[in-house]
CSV table of C-alpha atoms and ligand atoms in Angstrom, one decimal:
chain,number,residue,atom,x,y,z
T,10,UNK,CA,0.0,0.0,0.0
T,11,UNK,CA,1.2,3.6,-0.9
T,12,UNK,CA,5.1,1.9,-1.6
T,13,UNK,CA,6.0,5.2,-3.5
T,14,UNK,CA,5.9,7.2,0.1
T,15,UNK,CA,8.8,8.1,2.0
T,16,UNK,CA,9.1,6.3,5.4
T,17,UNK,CA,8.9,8.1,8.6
T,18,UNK,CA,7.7,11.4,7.7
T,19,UNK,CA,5.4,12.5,10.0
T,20,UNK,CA,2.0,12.9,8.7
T,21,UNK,CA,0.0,15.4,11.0
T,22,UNK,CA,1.3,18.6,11.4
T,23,UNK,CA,-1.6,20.5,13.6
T,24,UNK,CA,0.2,20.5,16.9
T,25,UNK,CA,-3.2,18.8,18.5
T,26,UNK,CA,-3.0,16.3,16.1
T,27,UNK,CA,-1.3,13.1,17.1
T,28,UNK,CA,1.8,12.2,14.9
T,29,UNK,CA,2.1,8.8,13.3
T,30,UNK,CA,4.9,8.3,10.8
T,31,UNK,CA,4.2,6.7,7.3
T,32,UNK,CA,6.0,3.7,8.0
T,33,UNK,CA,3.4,3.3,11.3
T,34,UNK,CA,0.3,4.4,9.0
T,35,UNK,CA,1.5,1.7,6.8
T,36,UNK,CA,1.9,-0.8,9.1
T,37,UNK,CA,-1.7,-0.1,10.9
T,38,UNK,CA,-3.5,0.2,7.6
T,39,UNK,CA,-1.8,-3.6,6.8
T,40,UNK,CA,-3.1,-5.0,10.1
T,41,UNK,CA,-6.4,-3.7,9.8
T,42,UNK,CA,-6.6,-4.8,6.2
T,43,UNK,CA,-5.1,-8.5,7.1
T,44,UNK,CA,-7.6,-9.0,10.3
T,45,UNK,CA,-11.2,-6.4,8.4
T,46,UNK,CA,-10.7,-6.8,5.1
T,47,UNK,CA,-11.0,-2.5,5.7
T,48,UNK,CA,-8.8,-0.5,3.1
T,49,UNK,CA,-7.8,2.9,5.1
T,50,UNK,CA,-7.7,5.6,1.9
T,51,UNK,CA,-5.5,8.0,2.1
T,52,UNK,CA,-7.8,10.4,1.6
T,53,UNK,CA,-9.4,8.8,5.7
T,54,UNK,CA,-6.4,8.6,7.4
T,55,UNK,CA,-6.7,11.8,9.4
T,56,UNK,CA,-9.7,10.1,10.4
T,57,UNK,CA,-7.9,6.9,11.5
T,58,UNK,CA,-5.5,8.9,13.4
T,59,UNK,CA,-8.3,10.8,15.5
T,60,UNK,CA,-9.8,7.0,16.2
T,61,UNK,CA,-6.6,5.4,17.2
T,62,UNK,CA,-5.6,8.5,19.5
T,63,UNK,CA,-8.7,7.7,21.0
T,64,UNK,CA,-7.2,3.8,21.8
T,65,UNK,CA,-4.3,5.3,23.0
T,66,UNK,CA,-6.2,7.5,25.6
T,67,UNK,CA,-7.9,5.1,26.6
T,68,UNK,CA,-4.8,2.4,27.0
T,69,UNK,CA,-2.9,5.1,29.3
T,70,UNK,CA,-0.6,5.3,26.8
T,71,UNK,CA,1.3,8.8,25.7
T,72,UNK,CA,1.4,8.7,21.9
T,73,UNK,CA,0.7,6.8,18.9
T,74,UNK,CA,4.0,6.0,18.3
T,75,UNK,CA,3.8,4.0,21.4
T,76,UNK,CA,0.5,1.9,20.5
T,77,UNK,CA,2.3,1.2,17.6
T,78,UNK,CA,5.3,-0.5,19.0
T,79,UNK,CA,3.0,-2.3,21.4
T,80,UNK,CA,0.9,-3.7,18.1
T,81,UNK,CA,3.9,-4.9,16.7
T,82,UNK,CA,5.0,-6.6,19.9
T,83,UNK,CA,3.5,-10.5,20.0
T,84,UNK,CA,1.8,-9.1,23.2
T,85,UNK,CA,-0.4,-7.2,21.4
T,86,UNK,CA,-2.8,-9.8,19.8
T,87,UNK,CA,-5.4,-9.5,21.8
T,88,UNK,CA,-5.2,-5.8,21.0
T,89,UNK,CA,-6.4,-6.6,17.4
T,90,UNK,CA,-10.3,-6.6,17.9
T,91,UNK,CA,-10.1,-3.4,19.8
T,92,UNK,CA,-7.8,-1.9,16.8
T,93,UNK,CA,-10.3,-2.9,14.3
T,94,UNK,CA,-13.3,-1.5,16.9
T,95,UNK,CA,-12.0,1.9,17.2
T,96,UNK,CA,-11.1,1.9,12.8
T,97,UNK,CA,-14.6,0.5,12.0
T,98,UNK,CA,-17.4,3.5,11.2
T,99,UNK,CA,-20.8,2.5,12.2
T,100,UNK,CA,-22.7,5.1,10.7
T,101,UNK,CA,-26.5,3.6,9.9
T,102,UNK,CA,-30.5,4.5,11.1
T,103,UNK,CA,-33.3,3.0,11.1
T,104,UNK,CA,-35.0,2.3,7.8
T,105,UNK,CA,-32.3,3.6,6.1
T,106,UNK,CA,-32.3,3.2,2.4
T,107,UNK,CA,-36.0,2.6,2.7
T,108,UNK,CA,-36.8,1.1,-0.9
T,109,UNK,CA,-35.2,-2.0,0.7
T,110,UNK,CA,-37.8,-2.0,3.5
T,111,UNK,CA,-40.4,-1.4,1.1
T,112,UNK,CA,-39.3,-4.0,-1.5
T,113,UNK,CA,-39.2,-6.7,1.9
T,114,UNK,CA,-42.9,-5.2,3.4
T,115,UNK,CA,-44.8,-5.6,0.0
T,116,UNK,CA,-42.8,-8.0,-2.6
T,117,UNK,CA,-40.8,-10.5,0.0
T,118,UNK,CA,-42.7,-11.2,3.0
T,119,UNK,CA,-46.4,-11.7,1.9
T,120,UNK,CA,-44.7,-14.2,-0.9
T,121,UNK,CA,-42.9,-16.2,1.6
T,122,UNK,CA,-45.9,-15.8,4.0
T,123,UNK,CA,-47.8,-17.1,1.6
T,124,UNK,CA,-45.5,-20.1,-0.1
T,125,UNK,CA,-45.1,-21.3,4.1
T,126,UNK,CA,-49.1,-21.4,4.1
T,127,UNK,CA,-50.4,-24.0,6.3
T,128,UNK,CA,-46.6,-25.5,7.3
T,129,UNK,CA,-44.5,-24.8,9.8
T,130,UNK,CA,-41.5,-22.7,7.9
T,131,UNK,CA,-38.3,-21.6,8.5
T,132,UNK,CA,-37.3,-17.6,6.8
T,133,UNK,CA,-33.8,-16.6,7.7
T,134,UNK,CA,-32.8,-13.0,7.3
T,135,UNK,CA,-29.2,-11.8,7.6
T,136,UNK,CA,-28.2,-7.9,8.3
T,137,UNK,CA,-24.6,-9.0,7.9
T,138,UNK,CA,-22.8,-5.7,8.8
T,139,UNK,CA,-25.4,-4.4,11.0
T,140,UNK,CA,-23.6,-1.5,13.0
T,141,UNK,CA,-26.0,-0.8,16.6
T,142,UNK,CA,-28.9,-3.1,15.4
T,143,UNK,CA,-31.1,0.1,13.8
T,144,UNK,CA,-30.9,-2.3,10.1
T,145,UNK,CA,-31.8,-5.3,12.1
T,146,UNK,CA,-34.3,-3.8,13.9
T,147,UNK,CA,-36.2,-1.8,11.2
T,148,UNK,CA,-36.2,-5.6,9.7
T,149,UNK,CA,-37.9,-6.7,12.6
T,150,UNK,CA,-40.2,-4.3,12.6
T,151,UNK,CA,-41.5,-4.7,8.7
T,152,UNK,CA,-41.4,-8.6,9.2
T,153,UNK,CA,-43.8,-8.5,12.3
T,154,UNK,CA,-46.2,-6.6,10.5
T,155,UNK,CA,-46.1,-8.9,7.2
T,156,UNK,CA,-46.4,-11.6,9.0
T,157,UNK,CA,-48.9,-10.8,12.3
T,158,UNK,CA,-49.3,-12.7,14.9
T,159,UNK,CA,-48.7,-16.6,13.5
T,160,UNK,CA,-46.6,-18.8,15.4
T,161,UNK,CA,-46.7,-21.4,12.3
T,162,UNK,CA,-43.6,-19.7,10.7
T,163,UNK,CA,-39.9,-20.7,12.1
T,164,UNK,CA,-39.2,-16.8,11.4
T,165,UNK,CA,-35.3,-15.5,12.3
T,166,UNK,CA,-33.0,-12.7,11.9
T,167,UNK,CA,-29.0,-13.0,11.9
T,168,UNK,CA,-27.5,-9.7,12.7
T,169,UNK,CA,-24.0,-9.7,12.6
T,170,UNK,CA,-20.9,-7.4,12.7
T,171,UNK,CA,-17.4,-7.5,13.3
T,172,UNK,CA,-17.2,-4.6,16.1
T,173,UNK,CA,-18.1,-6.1,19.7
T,174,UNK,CA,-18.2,-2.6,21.5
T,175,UNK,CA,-21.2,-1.8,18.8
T,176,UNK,CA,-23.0,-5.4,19.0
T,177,UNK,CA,-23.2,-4.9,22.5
T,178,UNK,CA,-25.3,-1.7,21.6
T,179,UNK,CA,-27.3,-3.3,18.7
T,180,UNK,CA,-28.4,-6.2,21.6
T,181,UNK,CA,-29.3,-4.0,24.2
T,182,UNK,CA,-31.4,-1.9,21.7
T,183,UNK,CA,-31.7,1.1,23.8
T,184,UNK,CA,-31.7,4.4,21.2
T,185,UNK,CA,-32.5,8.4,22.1
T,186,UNK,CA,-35.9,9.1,21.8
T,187,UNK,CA,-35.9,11.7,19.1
T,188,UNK,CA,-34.2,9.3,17.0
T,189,UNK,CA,-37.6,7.3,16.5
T,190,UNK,CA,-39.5,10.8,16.7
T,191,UNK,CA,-37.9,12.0,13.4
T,192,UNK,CA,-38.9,8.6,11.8
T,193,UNK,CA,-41.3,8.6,9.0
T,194,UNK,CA,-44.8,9.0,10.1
T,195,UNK,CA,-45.9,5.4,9.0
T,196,UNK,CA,-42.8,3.7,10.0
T,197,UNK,CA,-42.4,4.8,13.5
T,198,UNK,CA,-45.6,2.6,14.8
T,199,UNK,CA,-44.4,-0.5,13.6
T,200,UNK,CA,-40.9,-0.3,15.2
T,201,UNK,CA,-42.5,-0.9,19.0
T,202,UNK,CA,-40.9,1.2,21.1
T,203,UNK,CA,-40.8,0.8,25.1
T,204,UNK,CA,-39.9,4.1,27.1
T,205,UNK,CA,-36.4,3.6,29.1
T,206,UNK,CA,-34.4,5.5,31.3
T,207,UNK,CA,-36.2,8.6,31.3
T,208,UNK,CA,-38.1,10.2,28.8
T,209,UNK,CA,-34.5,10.8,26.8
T,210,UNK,CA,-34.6,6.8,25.8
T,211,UNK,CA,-36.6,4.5,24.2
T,212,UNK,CA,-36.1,0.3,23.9
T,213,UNK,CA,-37.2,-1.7,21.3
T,214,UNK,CA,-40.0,-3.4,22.9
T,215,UNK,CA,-39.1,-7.5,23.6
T,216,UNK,CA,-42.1,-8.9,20.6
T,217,UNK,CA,-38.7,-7.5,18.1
T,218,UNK,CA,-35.5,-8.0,19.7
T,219,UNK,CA,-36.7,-11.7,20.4
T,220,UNK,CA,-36.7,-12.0,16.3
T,221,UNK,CA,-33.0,-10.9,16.0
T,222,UNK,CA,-29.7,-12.8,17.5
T,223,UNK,CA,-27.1,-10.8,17.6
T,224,UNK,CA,-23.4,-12.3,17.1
T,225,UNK,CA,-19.9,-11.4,15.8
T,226,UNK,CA,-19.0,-12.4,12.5
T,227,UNK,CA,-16.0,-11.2,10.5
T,228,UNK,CA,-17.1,-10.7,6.9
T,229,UNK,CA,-13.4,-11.9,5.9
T,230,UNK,CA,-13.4,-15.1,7.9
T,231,UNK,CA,-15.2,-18.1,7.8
T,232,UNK,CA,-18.9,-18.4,8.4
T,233,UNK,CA,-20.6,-20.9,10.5
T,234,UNK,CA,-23.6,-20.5,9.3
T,235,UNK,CA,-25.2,-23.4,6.5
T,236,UNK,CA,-27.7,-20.9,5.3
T,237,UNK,CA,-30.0,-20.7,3.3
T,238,UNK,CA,-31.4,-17.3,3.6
T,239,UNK,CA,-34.4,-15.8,2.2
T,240,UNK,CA,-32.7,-12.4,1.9
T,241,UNK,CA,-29.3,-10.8,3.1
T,242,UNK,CA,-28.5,-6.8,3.9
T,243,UNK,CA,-24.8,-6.4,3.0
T,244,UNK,CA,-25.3,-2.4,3.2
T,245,UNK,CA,-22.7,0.2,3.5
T,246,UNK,CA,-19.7,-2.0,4.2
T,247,UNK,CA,-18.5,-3.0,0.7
T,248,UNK,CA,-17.4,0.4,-0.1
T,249,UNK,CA,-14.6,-0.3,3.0
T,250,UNK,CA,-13.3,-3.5,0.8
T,251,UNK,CA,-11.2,-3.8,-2.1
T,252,UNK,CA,-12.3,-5.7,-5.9
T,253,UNK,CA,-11.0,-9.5,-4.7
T,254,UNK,CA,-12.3,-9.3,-1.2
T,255,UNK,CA,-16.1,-8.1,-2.2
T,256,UNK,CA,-15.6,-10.7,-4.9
T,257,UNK,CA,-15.2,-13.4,-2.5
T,258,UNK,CA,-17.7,-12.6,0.0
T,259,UNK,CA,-20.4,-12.4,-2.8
T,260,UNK,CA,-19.4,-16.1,-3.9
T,261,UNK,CA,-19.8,-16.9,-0.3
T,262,UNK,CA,-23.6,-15.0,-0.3
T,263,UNK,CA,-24.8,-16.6,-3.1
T,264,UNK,CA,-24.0,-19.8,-2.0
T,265,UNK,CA,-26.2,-19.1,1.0
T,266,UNK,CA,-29.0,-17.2,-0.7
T,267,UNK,CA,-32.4,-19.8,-1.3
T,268,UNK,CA,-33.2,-19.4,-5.3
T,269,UNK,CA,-35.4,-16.3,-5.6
T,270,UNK,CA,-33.9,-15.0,-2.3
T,271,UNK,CA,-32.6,-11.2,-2.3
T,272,UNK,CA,-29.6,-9.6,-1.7
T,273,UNK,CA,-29.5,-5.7,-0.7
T,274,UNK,CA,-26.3,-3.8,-1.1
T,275,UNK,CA,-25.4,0.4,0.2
T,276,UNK,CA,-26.8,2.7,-2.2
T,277,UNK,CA,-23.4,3.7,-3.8
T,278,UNK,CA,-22.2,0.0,-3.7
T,279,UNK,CA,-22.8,-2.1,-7.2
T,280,UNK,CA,-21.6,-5.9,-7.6
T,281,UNK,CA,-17.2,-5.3,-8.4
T,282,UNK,CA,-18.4,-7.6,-11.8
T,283,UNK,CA,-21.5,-9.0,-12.7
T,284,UNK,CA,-22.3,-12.3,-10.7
T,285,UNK,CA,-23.9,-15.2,-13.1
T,286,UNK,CA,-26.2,-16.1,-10.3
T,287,UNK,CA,-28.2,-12.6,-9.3
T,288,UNK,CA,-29.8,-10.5,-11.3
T,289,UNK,CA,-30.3,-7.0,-10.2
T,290,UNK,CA,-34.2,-6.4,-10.4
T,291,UNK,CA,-34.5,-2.4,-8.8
T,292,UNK,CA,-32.2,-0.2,-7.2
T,293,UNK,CA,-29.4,-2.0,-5.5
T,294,UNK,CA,-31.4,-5.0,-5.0
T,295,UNK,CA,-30.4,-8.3,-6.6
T,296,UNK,CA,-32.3,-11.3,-7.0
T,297,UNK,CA,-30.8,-15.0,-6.8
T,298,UNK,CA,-30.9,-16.9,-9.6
T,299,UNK,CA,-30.4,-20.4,-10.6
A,19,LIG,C1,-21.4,2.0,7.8
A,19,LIG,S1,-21.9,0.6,8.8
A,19,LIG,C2,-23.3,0.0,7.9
A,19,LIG,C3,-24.4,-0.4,8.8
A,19,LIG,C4,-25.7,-0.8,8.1
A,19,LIG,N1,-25.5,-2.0,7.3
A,19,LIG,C5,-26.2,0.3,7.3
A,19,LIG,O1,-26.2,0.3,6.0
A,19,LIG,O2,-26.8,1.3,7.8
A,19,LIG,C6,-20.6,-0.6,8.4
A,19,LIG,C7,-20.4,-1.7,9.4
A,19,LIG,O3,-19.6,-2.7,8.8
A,19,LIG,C8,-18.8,-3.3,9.8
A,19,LIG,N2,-17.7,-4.0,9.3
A,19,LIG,C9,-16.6,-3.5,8.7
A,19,LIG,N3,-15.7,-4.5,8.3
A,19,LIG,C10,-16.4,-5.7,8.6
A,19,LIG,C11,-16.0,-7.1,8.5
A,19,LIG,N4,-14.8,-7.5,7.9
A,19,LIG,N5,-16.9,-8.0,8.8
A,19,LIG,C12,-18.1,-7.6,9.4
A,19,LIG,N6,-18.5,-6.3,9.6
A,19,LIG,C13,-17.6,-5.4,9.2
A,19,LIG,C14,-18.5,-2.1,10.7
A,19,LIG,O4,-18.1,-2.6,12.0
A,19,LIG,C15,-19.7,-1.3,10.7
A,19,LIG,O5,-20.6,-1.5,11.8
């Protein structure tokens, strides 16, 4: 990455800004590659820096210089997943990118509603980058209206993310009340909303969060899961991968996507080549074929 660049010239010059040489950059852009999959730009690593000062605050230590001599001591392993924590951005809402939510309420659901008539049925959804849960959640919240109150259906959402300090916030579902206030007027009632602490909080009300497990899964490792799913959200975290890692993780989605399943991607992200096996069928939303 960036060979043609000096080593060891510092790169922020503010003097709040925390120095980190080039050859460090380097190095912490390679580990977080290695372990996320995550390609730091050039054009974010200002950004980087302000995250990893915040590590090094938080780990006592003086500069970033020193965090990264400790990362490249065999000590530091166990530093990895909170390296990748602090590099990961988590931004999301609820319903965000609502054509998906709208495609899943009135063309996805009442289908497999319907094809499960009468027979206890399994539908599997995965939100497989889901950031604090709002993605899985606003899932949740579509699915229970689509499909009411039948216990006939085996019905289950997989929301996963590499991140553990923001998993722990997607399963405790706990968001700022003005964050579901400023929700469209005819979404907000079907994400069930329980007040928290204090008028300031809301939790997502049990009848959801029970649909949703939440677990850690690293996008770039392998999967336990044997699939299949009905649909898979893969939103907003391809644009953080290169051409050959997207590549590989849509082999590995397509192989877990039912025929006539659905795959949504981020609204700037497009397949890195066309995939012989989905066709895309409205914006950013692919359909698996045979
Ligand atoms: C910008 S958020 C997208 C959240 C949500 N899907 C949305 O569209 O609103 C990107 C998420 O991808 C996660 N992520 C980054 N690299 C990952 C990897 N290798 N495996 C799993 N999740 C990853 C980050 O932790 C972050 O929460």
């Amino acid at each position: 990455m960036r060979s043609d660049l000096p080593a060891a010239v510092p790169l922020a010059t503010p003097a709040t800004e925390p120095v980190l040489s080039r050859d460090d950059m380097r190095f912490v852009a390679a580990l977080v590659y290695e372990h996320a999959g995550i390609v730091i730009r050039e054009h974010k690593e200002a950004m980087a820096r302000g995250r990893l000062a915040r590590r090094v605050k938080a780990l006592g230590m003086t500069s970033l210089a020193e965090y990264c001599a400790f990362l490249r001591t065999p000590a530091a392993a166990g530093e990895i997943p909170e390296l990748i924590n602090a590099v990961t951005t988590n931004h999301t809402a609820f319903f965000r990118e609502r054509h998906h939510f709208d495609h899943l309420r009135e063309a996805v659901l009442p289908r497999l509603v319907q094809a499960h008539a009468g027979r206890k049925a399994r539908i599997r959804i995965w939100s497989s980058a889901c950031s604090s849960g709002e993605e899985a959640y606003s899932i949740a919240a579509v699915s229970r209206e689509a499909i009411g109150p039948r216990s006939d259906l085996d019905f289950r959402i997989l929301a996963t993310d590499i991140d553990t300090d923001i998993l722990d916030r997607a399963a405790a579902g706990r968001y700022p009340a003005d964050l579901i206030e400023r929700l469209p007027a005819d979404m907000r009632p079907l994400l069930k909303i329980d007040p928290a602490s204090g008028r300031s909080e809301v939790r997502i009300a049990e009848e959801l969060r029970r649909l949703i497990a939440f677990k850690r899964l690293n996008l770039i490792e392998s999967w336990p899961m044997k699939g299949p799913f009905d649909v898979i959200f893969c939103r907003n975290v391809f644009i953080y991968f290169d051409a050959p890692t997207k590549s590989a993780i849509l082999d590995r989605f397509v192989a877990l996507l039912q025929v006539g399943g659905f795959l949504y991607l981020g609204h700037s992200e497009s397949l890195p080549q066309p995939h012989p096996q989905l066709r895309l069928i409205g914006r950013t939303i692919y359909e698996r074929i045979p």
